[in-house]
Amino acid sequence: MPRILVYILVSIAAVYLLLCAALFVFQRALIYFPQPSTIETPDTLLKLSVSDADLQVSVRPHVGPKALIYFGGNAEDVSRNLPSFSKAFPDEAIYLLHYRGFGGSSGSPSEEAIARDALDLFDRVYAEHPQIAVVGRSLGTGVAIRLASQRPASRLILITPYDSLLELAARQFPIFPVQWLLKDTFDSRKYAAHISVPTLLIMAEHDEVIPRVSTERLYGQFTPGVATLKVINGVGHNSISESPEYLKLIGAGL
């Protein structure tokens, strides 16, 4: 083999390995995009102190047995949901978790850290509200389904859900061995079979982020009769909440 060709192949391999290393080191910067909170008043914020972080939770207090806990997307300011949720769901106390690094919460986000934070928030809310609907959107569906498999949620609602972040990453980076590189896999499939409470999956007809097949694969992992799949027509991944059907479907699933 000519020496120049060897040099070229070695250079290509070196660049490839360098890109793999960069993807491994900076992967969480490609997953999480922290946003500040736009709605902050003493009446709408709850501080949740956990072992290694102080978390901010946007809240609408309400006396009664029912509550809604919401986990947002990877670039979502969850406080923006507070006005519409408060109006649409008057009978529920509302808790919107700002992930670590988001909306004034300290720390850095990771799958395991967020999962622990979700458990801590649920236990805090459950002490006052024994009927908790767990709601997740996009990335947050992975948080919500894992939580609902570990705690006595009364309802589970998954908005634009996926079966596995690993599968999505493999689609987006097909030339890289993401199965060896990805730390936060959010493998919702393995939790679906452990869900026994009524579950609603809400899909966007023109979702440009989560492939339809990913949502349908997740739906197929639930025990028959547990989950229902609904499609909101004419909307995409980020515009789904603009549909008049959006809050209606969530409300129907509570």
mmCIF file of C-alpha atoms in Angstrom, residues 16-17 20-21 23-25 27 166 169-170 175-185:
data_model
loop_
_atom_site.group_PDB
_atom_site.id
_atom_site.type_symbol
_atom_site.label_atom_id
_atom_site.label_comp_id
_atom_site.label_asym_id
_atom_site.label_seq_id
_atom_site.Cartn_x
_atom_site.Cartn_y
_atom_site.Cartn_z
ATOM 1 C CA TYR A 16 -12.815 9.923 13.614
ATOM 2 C CA LEU A 17 -11.515 8.967 17.052
ATOM 3 C CA CYS A 20 -15.876 10.222 19.025
ATOM 4 C CA ALA A 21 -13.986 11.595 22.010
ATOM 5 C CA LEU A 23 -19.014 13.502 21.284
ATOM 6 C CA PHE A 24 -18.428 11.558 24.491
ATOM 7 C CA VAL A 25 -17.074 14.532 26.439
ATOM 8 C CA GLN A 27 -22.644 14.897 24.820
ATOM 9 C CA LEU A 166 -30.222 5.979 22.329
ATOM 10 C CA ALA A 169 -29.096 9.453 18.775
ATOM 11 C CA ALA A 170 -28.198 6.501 16.561
ATOM 12 C CA ILE A 175 -21.517 6.926 11.710
ATOM 13 C CA PHE A 176 -20.669 6.943 15.432
ATOM 14 C CA PRO A 177 -20.918 4.045 17.934
ATOM 15 C CA VAL A 178 -23.383 5.911 20.145
ATOM 16 C CA GLN A 179 -24.301 2.714 21.991
ATOM 17 C CA TRP A 180 -20.832 2.868 23.556
ATOM 18 C CA LEU A 181 -20.684 6.645 23.965
ATOM 19 C CA LEU A 182 -24.070 7.752 25.265
ATOM 20 C CA LYS A 183 -24.393 8.117 29.038
ATOM 21 C CA ASP A 184 -28.020 9.271 29.245
ATOM 22 C CA THR A 185 -30.084 6.789 27.246
#
